[in-house]
Coordinates of C-alpha atoms and ligand atoms in Angstrom, one line a residue:
X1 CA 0.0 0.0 0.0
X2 CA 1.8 3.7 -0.9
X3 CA 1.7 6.1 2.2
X4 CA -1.4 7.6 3.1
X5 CA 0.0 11.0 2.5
X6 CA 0.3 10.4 -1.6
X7 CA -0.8 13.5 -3.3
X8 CA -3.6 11.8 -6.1
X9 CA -5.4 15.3 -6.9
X10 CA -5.0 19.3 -6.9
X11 CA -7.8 21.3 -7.9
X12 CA -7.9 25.1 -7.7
X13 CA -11.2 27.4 -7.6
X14 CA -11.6 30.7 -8.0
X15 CA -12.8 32.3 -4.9
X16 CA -13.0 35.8 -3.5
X17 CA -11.2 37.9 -0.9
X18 CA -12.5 40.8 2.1
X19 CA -12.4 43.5 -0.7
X20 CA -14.5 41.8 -3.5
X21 CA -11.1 40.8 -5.1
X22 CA -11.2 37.4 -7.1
X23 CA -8.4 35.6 -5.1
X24 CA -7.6 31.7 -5.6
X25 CA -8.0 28.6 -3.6
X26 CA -6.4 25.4 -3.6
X27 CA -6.9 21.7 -2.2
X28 CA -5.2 19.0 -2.5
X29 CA -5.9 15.8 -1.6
X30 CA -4.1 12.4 -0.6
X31 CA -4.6 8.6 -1.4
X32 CA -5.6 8.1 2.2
X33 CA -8.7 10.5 0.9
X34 CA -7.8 13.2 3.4
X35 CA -7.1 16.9 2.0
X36 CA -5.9 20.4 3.0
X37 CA -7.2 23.5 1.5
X38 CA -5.5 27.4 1.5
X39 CA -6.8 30.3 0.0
X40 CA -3.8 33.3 -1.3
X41 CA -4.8 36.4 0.4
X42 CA -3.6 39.9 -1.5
X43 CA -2.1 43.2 -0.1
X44 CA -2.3 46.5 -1.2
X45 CA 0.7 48.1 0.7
X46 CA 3.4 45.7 -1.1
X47 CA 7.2 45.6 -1.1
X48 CA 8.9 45.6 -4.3
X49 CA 10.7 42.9 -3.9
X50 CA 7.6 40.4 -2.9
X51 CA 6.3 37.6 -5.0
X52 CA 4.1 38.5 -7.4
X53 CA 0.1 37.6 -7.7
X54 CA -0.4 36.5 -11.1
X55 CA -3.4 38.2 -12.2
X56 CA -5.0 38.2 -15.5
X57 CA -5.2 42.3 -16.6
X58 CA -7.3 43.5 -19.2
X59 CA -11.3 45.2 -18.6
X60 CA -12.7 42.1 -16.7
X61 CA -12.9 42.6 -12.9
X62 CA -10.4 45.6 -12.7
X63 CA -7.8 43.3 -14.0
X64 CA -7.4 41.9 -11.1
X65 CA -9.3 38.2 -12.2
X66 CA -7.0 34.9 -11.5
X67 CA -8.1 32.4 -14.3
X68 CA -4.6 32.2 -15.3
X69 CA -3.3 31.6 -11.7
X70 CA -6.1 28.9 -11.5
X71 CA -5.3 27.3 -14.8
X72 CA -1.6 27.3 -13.9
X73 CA -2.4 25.3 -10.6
X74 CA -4.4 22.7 -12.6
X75 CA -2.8 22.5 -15.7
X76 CA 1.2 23.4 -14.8
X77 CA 1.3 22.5 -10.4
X78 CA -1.1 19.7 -10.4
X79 CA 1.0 16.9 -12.7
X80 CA 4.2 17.9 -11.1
X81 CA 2.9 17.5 -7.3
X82 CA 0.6 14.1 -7.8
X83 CA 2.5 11.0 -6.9
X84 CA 4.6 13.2 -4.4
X85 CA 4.0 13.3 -0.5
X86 CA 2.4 15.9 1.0
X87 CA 4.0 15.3 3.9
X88 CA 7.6 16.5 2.7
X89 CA 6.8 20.2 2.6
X90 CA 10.3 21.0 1.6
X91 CA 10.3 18.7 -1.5
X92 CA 7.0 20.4 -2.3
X93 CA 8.0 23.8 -2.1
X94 CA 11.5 22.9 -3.9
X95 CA 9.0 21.2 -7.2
X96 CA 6.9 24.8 -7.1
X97 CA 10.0 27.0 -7.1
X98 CA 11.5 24.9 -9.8
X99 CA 8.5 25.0 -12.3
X100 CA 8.1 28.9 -11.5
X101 CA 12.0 29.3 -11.9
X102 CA 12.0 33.1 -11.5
X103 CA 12.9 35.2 -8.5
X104 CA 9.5 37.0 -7.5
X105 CA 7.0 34.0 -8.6
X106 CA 5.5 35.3 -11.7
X107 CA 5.5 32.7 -14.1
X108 CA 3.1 30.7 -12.0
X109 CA 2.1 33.7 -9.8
X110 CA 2.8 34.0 -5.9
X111 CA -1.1 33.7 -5.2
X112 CA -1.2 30.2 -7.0
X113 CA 1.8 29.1 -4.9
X114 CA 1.2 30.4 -1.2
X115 CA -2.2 29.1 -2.1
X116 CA -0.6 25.9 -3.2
X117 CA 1.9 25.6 -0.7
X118 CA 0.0 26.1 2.5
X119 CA -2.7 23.6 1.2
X120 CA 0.0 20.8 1.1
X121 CA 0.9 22.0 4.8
X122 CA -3.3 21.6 5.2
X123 CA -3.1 17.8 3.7
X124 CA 0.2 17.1 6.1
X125 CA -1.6 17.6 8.9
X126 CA -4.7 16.1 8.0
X127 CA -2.8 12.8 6.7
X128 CA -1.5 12.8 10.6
X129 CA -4.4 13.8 12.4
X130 CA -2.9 16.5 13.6
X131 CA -4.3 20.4 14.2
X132 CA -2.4 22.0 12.0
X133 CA -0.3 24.5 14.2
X134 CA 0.9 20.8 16.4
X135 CA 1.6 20.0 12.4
X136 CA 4.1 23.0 11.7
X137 CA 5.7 22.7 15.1
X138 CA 6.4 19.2 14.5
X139 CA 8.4 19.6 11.2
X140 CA 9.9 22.4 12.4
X141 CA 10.9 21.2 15.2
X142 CA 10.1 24.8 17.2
X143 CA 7.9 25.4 20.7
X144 CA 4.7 26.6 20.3
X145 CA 2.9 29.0 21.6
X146 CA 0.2 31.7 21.8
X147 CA 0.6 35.0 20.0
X148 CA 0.2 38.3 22.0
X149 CA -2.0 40.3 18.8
X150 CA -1.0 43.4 17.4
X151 CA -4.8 44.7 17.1
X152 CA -5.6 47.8 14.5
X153 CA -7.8 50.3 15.9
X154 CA -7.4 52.9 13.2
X155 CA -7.1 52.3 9.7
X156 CA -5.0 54.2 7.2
X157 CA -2.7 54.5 4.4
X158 CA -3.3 52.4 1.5
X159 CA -6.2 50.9 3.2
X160 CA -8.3 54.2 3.8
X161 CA -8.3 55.9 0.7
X162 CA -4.6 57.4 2.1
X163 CA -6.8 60.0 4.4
X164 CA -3.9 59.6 6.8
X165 CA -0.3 59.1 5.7
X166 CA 0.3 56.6 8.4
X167 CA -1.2 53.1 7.6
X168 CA -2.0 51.4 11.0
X169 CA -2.6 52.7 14.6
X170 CA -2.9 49.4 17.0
X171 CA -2.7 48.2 20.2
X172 CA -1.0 45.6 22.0
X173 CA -1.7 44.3 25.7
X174 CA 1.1 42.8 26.4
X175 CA 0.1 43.5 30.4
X176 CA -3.0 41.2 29.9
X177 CA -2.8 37.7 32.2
X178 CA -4.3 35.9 29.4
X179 CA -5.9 35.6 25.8
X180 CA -8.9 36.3 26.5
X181 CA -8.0 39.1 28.4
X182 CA -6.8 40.8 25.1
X183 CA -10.3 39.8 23.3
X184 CA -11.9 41.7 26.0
X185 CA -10.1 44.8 26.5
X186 CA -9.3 45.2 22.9
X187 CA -13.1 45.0 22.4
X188 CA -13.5 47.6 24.6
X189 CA -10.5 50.0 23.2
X190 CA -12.4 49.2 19.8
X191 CA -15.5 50.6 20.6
X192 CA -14.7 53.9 22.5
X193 CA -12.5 55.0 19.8
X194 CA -15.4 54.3 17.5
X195 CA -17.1 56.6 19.9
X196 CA -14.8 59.2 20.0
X197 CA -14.6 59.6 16.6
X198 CA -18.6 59.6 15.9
X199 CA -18.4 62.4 18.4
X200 CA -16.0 64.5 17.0
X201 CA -17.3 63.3 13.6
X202 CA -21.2 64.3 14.4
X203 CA -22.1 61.5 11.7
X204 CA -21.9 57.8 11.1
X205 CA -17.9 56.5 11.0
X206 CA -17.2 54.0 8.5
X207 CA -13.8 51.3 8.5
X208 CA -11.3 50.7 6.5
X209 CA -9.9 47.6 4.4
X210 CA -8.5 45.6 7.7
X211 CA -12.0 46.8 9.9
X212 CA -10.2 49.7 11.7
X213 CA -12.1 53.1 12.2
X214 CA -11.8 55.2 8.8
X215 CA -9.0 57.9 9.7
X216 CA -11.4 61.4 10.1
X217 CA -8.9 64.0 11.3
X218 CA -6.9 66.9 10.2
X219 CA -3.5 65.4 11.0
X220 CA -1.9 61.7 11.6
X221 CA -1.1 62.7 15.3
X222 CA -4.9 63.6 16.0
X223 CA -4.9 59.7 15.1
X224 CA -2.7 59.0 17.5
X225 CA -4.3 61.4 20.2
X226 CA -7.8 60.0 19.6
X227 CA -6.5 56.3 20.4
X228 CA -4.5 57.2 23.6
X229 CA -7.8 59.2 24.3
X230 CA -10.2 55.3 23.3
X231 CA -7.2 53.7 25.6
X232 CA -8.1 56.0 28.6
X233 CA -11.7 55.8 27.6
X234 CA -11.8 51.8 28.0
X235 CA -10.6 52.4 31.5
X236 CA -6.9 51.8 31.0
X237 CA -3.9 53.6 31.8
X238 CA -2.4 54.2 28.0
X239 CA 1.2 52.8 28.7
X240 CA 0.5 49.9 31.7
X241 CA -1.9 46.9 30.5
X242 CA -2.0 48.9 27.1
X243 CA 0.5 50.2 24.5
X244 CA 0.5 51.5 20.9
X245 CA 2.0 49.7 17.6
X246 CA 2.6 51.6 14.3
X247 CA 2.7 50.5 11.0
X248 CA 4.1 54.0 8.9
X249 CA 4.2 51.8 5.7
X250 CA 6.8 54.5 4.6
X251 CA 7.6 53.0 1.8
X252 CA 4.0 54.2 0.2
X253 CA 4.5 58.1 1.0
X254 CA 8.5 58.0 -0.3
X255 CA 8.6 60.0 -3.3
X256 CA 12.2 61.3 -4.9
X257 CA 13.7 60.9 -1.9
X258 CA 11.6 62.4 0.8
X259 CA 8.9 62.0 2.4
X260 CA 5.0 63.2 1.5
X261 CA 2.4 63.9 4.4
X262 CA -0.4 64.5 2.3
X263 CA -2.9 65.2 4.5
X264 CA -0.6 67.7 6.6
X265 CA 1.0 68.9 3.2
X266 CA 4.7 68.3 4.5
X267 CA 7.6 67.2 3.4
X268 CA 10.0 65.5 5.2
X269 CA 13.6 64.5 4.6
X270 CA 15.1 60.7 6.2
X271 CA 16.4 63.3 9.2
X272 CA 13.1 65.0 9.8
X273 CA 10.7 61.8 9.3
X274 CA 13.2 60.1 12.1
X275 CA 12.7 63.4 14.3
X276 CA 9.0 63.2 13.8
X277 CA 8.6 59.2 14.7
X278 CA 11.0 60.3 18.0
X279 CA 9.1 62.7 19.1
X280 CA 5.8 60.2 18.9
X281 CA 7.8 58.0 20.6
X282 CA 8.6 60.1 23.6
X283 CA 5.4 61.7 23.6
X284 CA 2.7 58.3 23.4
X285 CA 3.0 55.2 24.9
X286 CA 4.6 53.6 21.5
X287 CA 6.4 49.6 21.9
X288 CA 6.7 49.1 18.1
X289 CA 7.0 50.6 14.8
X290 CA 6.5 48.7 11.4
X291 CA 8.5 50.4 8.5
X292 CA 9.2 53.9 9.9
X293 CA 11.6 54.6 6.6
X294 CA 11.0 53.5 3.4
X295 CA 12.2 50.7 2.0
X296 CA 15.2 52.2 -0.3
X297 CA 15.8 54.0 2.4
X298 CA 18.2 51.9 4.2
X299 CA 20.7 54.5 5.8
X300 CA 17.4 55.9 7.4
X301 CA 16.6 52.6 8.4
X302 CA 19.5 52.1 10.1
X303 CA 19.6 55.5 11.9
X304 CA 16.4 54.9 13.4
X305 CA 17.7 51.7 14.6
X306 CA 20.4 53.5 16.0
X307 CA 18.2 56.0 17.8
X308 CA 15.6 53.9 19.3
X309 CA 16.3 50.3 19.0
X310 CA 17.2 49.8 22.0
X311 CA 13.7 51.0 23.6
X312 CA 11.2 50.0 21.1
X313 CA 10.5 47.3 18.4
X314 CA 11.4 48.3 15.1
X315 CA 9.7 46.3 12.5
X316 CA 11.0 45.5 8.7
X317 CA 7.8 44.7 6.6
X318 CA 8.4 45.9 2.7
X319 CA 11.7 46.1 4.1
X320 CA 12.5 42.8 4.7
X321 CA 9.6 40.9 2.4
X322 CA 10.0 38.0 4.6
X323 CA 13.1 36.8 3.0
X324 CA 16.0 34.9 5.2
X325 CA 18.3 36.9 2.6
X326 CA 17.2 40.3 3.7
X327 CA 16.5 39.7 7.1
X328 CA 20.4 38.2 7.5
X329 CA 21.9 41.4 5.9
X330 CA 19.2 43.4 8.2
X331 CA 20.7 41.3 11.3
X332 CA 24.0 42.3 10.2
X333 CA 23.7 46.2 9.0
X334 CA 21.0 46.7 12.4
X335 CA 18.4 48.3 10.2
X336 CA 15.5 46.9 12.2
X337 CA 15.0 44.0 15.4
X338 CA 12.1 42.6 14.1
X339 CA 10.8 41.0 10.7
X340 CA 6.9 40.9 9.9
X341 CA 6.5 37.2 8.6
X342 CA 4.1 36.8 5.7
X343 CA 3.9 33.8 3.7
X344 CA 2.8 34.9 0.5
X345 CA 5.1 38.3 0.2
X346 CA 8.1 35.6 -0.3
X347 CA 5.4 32.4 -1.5
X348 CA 6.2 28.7 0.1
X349 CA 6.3 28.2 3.7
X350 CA 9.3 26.8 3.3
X351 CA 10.7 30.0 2.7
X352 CA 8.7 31.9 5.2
X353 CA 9.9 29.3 7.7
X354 CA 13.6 30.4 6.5
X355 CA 12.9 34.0 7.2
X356 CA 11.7 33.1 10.7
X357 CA 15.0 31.2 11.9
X358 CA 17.0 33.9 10.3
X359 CA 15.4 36.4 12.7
X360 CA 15.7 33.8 15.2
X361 CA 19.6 33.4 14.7
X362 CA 19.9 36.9 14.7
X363 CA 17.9 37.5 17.9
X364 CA 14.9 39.7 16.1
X365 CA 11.1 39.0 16.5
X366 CA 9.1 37.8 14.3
X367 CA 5.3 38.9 14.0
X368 CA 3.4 36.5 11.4
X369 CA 0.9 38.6 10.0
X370 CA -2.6 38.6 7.2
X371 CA -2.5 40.9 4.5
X372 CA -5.0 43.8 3.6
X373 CA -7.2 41.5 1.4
X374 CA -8.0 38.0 3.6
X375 CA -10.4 35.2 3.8
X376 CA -12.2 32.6 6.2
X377 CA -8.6 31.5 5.8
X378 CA -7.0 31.1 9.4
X379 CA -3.6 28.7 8.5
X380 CA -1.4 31.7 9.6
X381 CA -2.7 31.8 12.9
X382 CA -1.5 28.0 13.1
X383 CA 1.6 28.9 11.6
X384 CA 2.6 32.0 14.7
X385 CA 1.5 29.5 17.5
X386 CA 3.0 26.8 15.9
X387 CA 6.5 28.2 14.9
X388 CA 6.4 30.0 18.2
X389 CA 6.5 33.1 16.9
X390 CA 5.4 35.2 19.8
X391 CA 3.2 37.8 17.7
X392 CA 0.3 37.9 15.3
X393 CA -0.7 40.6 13.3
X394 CA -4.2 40.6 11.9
X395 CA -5.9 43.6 10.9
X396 CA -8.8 44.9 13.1
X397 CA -11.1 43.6 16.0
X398 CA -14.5 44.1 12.9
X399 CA -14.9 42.1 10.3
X400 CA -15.2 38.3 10.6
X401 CA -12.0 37.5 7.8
X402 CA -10.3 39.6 10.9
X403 CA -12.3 37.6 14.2
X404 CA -12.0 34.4 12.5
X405 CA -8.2 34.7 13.1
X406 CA -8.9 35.8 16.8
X407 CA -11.4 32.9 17.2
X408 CA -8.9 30.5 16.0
X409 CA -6.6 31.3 18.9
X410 CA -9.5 31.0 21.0
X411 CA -10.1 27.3 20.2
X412 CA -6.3 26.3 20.1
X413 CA -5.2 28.2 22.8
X414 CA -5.5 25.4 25.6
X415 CA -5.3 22.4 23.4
X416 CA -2.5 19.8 24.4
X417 CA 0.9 21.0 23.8
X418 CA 0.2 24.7 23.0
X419 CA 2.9 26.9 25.2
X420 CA 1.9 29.4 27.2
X421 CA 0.3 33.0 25.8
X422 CA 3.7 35.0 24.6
X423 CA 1.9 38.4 26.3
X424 CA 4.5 40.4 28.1
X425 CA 7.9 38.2 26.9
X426 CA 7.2 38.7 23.6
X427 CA 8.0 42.6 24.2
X428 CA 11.1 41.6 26.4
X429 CA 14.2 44.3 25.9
X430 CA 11.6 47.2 25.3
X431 CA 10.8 49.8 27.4
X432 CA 7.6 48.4 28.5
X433 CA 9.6 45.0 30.0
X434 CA 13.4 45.4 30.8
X435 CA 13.0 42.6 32.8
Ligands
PGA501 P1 -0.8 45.0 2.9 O1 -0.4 45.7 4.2 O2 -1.3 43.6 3.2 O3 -1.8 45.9 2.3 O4 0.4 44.9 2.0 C1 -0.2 45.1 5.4 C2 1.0 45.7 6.1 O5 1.7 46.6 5.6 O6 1.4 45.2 7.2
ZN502 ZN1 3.4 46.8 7.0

């Protein structure tokens, strides 16, 4: 009898993602007759050096339409991967990065890989009758446990029509005893901010792409004002239980050089933008920033490291594109202490999983995290509690392609063999714990 794990089929479907956006979806199933299924999820905020969705162009759907993605899963994927087993994820990923053969994934197209991939990561679990983050940690050989989230409150950037310049204002309670703890203060942070704004507002307030409050104000600090002000609202002390994570996404408001804060009409140079982020940081209760400079801007990178490394963590998204590559030179040139770990910006899980011990090895967090444009699709919350990653990044406490990633770590979270919730260690060497 062959092993139970035997790829006999892969079928791909085009399905669609939290913006409207056709995305694609993937299964593949074993000779045992067990399966594992992944949908690609899409970002809007990209790095340049990410793999690439394959998307089809033309009038139809905005361009945006994945027929050829799908075809390319059926007709190219599907013959190479049958006969294989699913249960050698490496071998798998090696056969998809040899038929796609170029550096950024867009002969086959990175959504028909990730999608691809993470299904055979699915069908490796299921073949052992394992959940799958038990699954990752096991051919990984890493500890698992449960991520402290990094929950959006205010939307912006690319995801809010740029109304602010500055693409994410979250919080973190790394001071919570427990999960659940986070669900329920979070919750409450979520709603007086929604307050706030109404008030100031006088009208209905909408959200943005990842289901934080659409960015109403005259400046991006007011942002960051009006969430210390939701913080305080909720009943908590904004700095104890409670502290504040930026995402800048730089990289989307770097234009010749500098730096445009459209809705303040500025323009800042590397020097100034680092000036403006210190003062922030001195001023609000801030534990992490995600791309303060751009991602060509690697001296400003650096600088900032330089500055304020040592108190906060400093986050290389587009900077780093989850690649081991980048995040080694990063290690070694101190541009940031932390990479942001998303499967389909480099497009196997092999490769993410290379990325992740690279930061390990060079003693930076990692925070796995969704994309803009998400699904039902909850294998990256298995993947952070499984790798051990410490953090989860997610998008917003609305939405259910954002809850459905917080209800997963409900269910796993006392399971058999899940560690401990990361909370406070994860933010170790920070300000907020020296300890
Ligand atoms: P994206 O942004 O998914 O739209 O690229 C997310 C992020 O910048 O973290
Ligand atoms: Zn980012």
């Amino acid at each position: 009898m062959s092993k139970p794990s035997i790829i006999t089929d892969v079928v791909s479907r085009r399905v669609w993602d939290s913006r409207g956006n056709p995305t694609v979806e993937v299964e593949i199933h074993l000779s045992s007759g067990k399966y594992g299924r992944a949908i690609a999820p899409a970002g809007a905020s990209r790095g340049l050096r990410e793999a690439i969705d394959l998307r089809d162009g033309g009038e139809i759907l905005n361009g945006l339409d994945v027929r050829k993605a799908c075809s390319n899963v059926q007709n190219i994927i599907a013959p190479a991967l049958i006969g294989n087993d699913a249960a050698d994820q490496s071998a798998i990923d090696r056969i998809l990065f040899g038929l796609d053969g170029t550096d950024d994934k867009s002969k086959l197209g990175g959504n028909a890989i990730v999608a691809t991939s993470l299904a055979a990561l699915h069908a490796g679990a299921a073949s052992e009758a394992l959940p799958l983050w038990k699954y990752v940690a096991q051919t990984y050989n890493t500890t698992p446990n449960l991520p402290l989230p990094e929950i959006q409150i205010i939307g912006g950037g690319a995801h809010a029509g740029r109304r602010v310049d500055i693409q994410d204002f979250m919080i973190m309670v790394p001071g919570a005893e427990s999960f659940e703890e986070v669900m329920e203060i979070t919750s409450d942070v979520y709603r007086a901010a929604g307050k706030i704004i109404q008030r100031k507002q006088g009208s209905v307030v909408g959200v943005a792409d990842e289901g934080g409050w659409w960015p109403v104000f005259d400046s991006n600090e007011e942002a960051l004002e009006t969430l210390v002000e939701a913080i305080a609202l909720a009943g908590q002390t904004p700095g104890e239980k409670v502290v504040i994570s930026l995402d800048v996404a730089a990289s989307e408001f770097y234009h010749n050089g500098g730096y445009k804060l459209s809705l303040e009409d500025r323009d800042l140079n590397t020097h100034e933008m680092i000036e403006m982020l210190g003062l922030w940081i001195e001023k609000y209760p801030i534990v992490s920033i995600e791309d303060p400079l751009a991602e060509e801007d690697a001296s400003g990178m650096i600088a900032f490291t330089k500055a304020h490394g040592d108190r906060i963590q400093i986050i290389g998204d587009d900077y780093l594109v989850t690649n081991a590559e980048l995040v080694d030179a990063a290690v070694k040139d101190e541009a940031c202490n932390a990479v942001l770990i998303k499967v389909n910006q480099v497009g196997t899980v092999t490769e993410a999983v290379a990325a992740f011990r690279a930061a390990n090895e060079g003693n930076f967090r990692s925070i796995v995290s969704a994309r803009s444009g998400e699904t039902e699709d909850v294998s990256i919350v298995h993947v952070s509690a499984g790798l051990g990653a410490g953090q989860l990044k997610v998008g917003s406490f609305a939405r259910s392609e954002r809850m459905a990633k917080w209800n997963e770590c409900l269910r796993i979270k006392d399971a058999p063999g899940m560690g401990p919730f990361a909370g406070a260690t994860s933010l170790k060497n920070t300000w907020w714990n020296r300890g």
